[in-house]
């Protein structure tokens, strides 16, 4: 059984794509589509890594990241931020709030896998 | 000889005729053909409800008993009419400026919109008018029974007759008095019918007179000899009694609820007064011309007959069936027209000052939340009409149709005349206060009841002969007909003298000793200086009133289209778009006045107050009406006009600035938005195409993933299409394909093209096909595109569990609009300004499935087509109004 990753994203097609890529690579994938209840999902799944979209219904990915880093239980979870906006200031905000890595949509499938492996310590 | 059945038939036919006249008058006014309804002659004739059955039959009886004294009943009103310039003109002007609905409303409005006074005057009017209505019922019953006796049989059941007459009158009044809530509280149908009745009663009385003078006697000279020979000639003139009677009838002419209704409320043009000032006295002169001849001839040939019925019994004695029938109709007209107008006037008062305040305070949700007020107002009016006539009938039933009723006319006059000091004081004296008015009214009313009304019941009532002779508990100076031991006065004169003296005294003293509240001062100034204050002082300080709440309330009272027109007009005046003007004091005052046309000043004030909240009058406002600042005001009025202009420009600038700021934020967000809109579908496309490229997939997965790629590609295309469409429209390069079509077809096409199911909840669409049959000459494809967008939006965003969309066609201000109103939570006011801007999607991405360009495109299309699209606030859900091209 591979490591577990939690995908927080609201576009159904993108969920489908990322889930497919990751599970084919041996990850166990959980998904969650709502910003407001995302923190509960993190606590419930206690994942090895998090893929977090910025534009979420209910609550933005930045807010969720801030909460994650503020809570000792989740402060160390590696987080890969995804955004479709990809302007410079978006990246800066993500860095400041403590995102492990930051990627702009559309992304390369291979790159997502590489980055996830890196931030979870090889595997 | 006239058969009794024929009489019934004729009266029913006459009533049917009146129904037709009223219906026709109403229609004329409604369809805008009612110009002649404003004719001064109609107004003059409607004043003739002053001449009730009491004067029609009773004047002859009065003359037979007391000689020429009956003339006093006509002299009072004549003085008032001739002197119209001083009192009536002011009353009418105030009535129109303040949208006064009744005499109770006048007093309440003048004394600071006090509902206490409204209730007091209403009670007084009901108590004073009920016996009078009973008197009218009695006169109809009596005249019926005269015919029945002639036919050899007595009237089987006088009470039943009275009952059915009352029911019929109630039906007529409800039908024509409360058909709609006119903002001006005018009833054209009723006025027309009354004008006809006025002619009938005049013709009838003249006919009897001519018959008596030339048919029975040998002409004028012969009649003069008969008069000299008759006892009528020997009564002498009693100065004090005459003066009192003239005063009383003049006072009653102004204060009777029904007279106030026709004189002030139904008046549509001040010029009507000028004509009526000579025409109405002339009418009364004609009415009284033959009274004495009929009386003397009656006394001569029917010495044992009831003089009150001479008008009827003299023609019958000479077997003049047709003439008697005409007279009967004249009397019938006098009775019915009085009852109808009195019932309308009283029901307005009862409903506005008693029922509505109770209903409103019972609904703690406040005016904005209180459901359809119009229906409640109409219902309460109708109930009040039934109630008033019910009371009249009950009074008739209890007093047993006795002779005592005959004297009730004067007693009734004296009762309502108690309003006079407060009314005249209110019109001419700025210092008059609410406390003074309440004191005066209460004391005057109490004295009247004690000295005149209660004794009129005779021994059966509370005033036994012993109380009359010795005073209550033997206290001599409190004897009801000899206050302070002043004896020898005629009881009526005594009661009027003391009630008026004490009433006026308390009114003046109370006013001098009490301190008026700010709003009383304000109203006082507006009443007393009505001719100077064409631009009236302000009644509201600028509150934090929610314009939308006010609109919701106004729609429920005035009706949707009237309220929207009012709000839109005010918005335009302030230089704004849409339906939500700033709640400036000026606007609140205008709104309150419009509302008071439907529910009365006190209630309207209370309702606006509920929404606006807080004190209504500031020190600045008071300064503005104080005499001392009057001159400064005039100097500064020019400055004021300029500063108003500045304020308007500032408001426009502020609005433009707000729009610019939010536009610039949007522009900033634009790149980010467009990036997001393009990148999201591309993400799926790239990810899945990489997956597919690697191969080794099951067939169904391959199909599924290529399907997703296809969908996302279409989404991208649609976005680009929309962007292009919009830029073409904005650049004005679009070619319109103008063709003839029908609104029904365009809507049909739009409804079937728009997808109306989301999350398995189908959107149910309600249409009114009968109103949709409108010929169009425009680009129907583009119009359909707008409709599709609106329907699709409703389907996407309406958050009700059972989403519904009503599509209705309305006509307003010469333009046709199609309204799309759903039952969701609607769009919050702060967002209403931006929804037509690009990318201003309010909710999140997922729900929308579009890029937030739809409404921007709609707006561009409608402006290209020569129509418009606006957000219509205050409809419950989200509501869009598409104004069709001309």
mmCIF file of N, CA and C in Angstrom, chain B residues 450 462-483:
data_model
loop_
_atom_site.group_PDB
_atom_site.id
_atom_site.type_symbol
_atom_site.label_atom_id
_atom_site.label_comp_id
_atom_site.label_asym_id
_atom_site.label_seq_id
_atom_site.Cartn_x
_atom_site.Cartn_y
_atom_site.Cartn_z
ATOM 1 N N UNK B 450 -74.896 64.472 26.940
ATOM 2 C CA UNK B 450 -75.608 64.627 28.212
ATOM 3 C C UNK B 450 -76.833 65.525 28.075
ATOM 4 N N UNK B 462 -81.522 56.809 29.748
ATOM 5 C CA UNK B 462 -80.953 57.047 31.065
ATOM 6 C C UNK B 462 -81.534 58.307 31.686
ATOM 7 N N UNK B 463 -82.005 59.221 30.836
ATOM 8 C CA UNK B 463 -82.481 60.506 31.325
ATOM 9 C C UNK B 463 -83.974 60.429 31.625
ATOM 10 N N UNK B 464 -84.282 60.144 32.842
ATOM 11 C CA UNK B 464 -85.692 60.107 33.200
ATOM 12 C C UNK B 464 -86.186 61.539 33.370
ATOM 13 N N UNK B 465 -87.497 61.667 33.449
ATOM 14 C CA UNK B 465 -88.093 63.004 33.609
ATOM 15 C C UNK B 465 -87.569 63.639 34.892
ATOM 16 N N UNK B 466 -87.286 62.780 35.883
ATOM 17 C CA UNK B 466 -86.843 63.307 37.166
ATOM 18 C C UNK B 466 -85.452 63.939 37.044
ATOM 19 N N UNK B 467 -84.588 63.234 36.334
ATOM 20 C CA UNK B 467 -83.238 63.782 36.150
ATOM 21 C C UNK B 467 -83.324 65.119 35.418
ATOM 22 N N UNK B 468 -84.214 65.166 34.434
ATOM 23 C CA UNK B 468 -84.354 66.396 33.650
ATOM 24 C C UNK B 468 -84.830 67.545 34.533
ATOM 25 N N UNK B 469 -85.742 67.215 35.437
ATOM 26 C CA UNK B 469 -86.348 68.273 36.233
ATOM 27 C C UNK B 469 -85.461 68.684 37.405
ATOM 28 N N UNK B 470 -84.722 67.708 37.995
ATOM 29 C CA UNK B 470 -84.010 68.039 39.238
ATOM 30 C C UNK B 470 -82.499 67.903 39.112
ATOM 31 N N UNK B 471 -82.045 67.404 38.004
ATOM 32 C CA UNK B 471 -80.604 67.186 37.856
ATOM 33 C C UNK B 471 -80.240 65.837 38.441
ATOM 34 N N UNK B 472 -79.064 65.288 38.056
ATOM 35 C CA UNK B 472 -78.641 63.985 38.573
ATOM 36 C C UNK B 472 -78.362 64.087 40.062
ATOM 37 N N UNK B 473 -78.824 63.100 40.815
ATOM 38 C CA UNK B 473 -78.689 63.072 42.284
ATOM 39 C C UNK B 473 -79.148 64.398 42.896
ATOM 40 N N UNK B 474 -80.108 65.019 42.234
ATOM 41 C CA UNK B 474 -80.674 66.242 42.771
ATOM 42 C C UNK B 474 -79.752 67.452 42.689
ATOM 43 N N UNK B 475 -78.658 67.356 41.930
ATOM 44 C CA UNK B 475 -77.760 68.510 41.800
ATOM 45 C C UNK B 475 -78.350 69.459 40.758
ATOM 46 N N UNK B 476 -78.920 70.544 41.229
ATOM 47 C CA UNK B 476 -79.724 71.414 40.382
ATOM 48 C C UNK B 476 -78.968 72.007 39.208
ATOM 49 N N UNK B 477 -77.713 72.468 39.452
ATOM 50 C CA UNK B 477 -77.034 73.201 38.362
ATOM 51 C C UNK B 477 -76.562 72.275 37.246
ATOM 52 N N UNK B 478 -76.742 70.946 37.467
ATOM 53 C CA UNK B 478 -76.341 70.014 36.416
ATOM 54 C C UNK B 478 -77.531 69.517 35.605
ATOM 55 N N UNK B 479 -78.697 70.179 35.792
ATOM 56 C CA UNK B 479 -79.858 69.739 35.020
ATOM 57 C C UNK B 479 -79.526 69.756 33.533
ATOM 58 N N UNK B 480 -79.769 68.632 32.817
ATOM 59 C CA UNK B 480 -79.333 68.530 31.422
ATOM 60 C C UNK B 480 -79.827 69.663 30.531
ATOM 61 N N UNK B 481 -80.981 70.242 30.860
ATOM 62 C CA UNK B 481 -81.473 71.277 29.950
ATOM 63 C C UNK B 481 -81.454 72.661 30.577
ATOM 64 N N UNK B 482 -80.760 72.779 31.723
ATOM 65 C CA UNK B 482 -80.629 74.101 32.335
ATOM 66 C C UNK B 482 -79.341 74.160 33.126
ATOM 67 N N UNK B 483 -78.223 74.176 32.432
ATOM 68 C CA UNK B 483 -76.914 74.236 33.091
ATOM 69 C C UNK B 483 -76.790 75.493 33.922
#
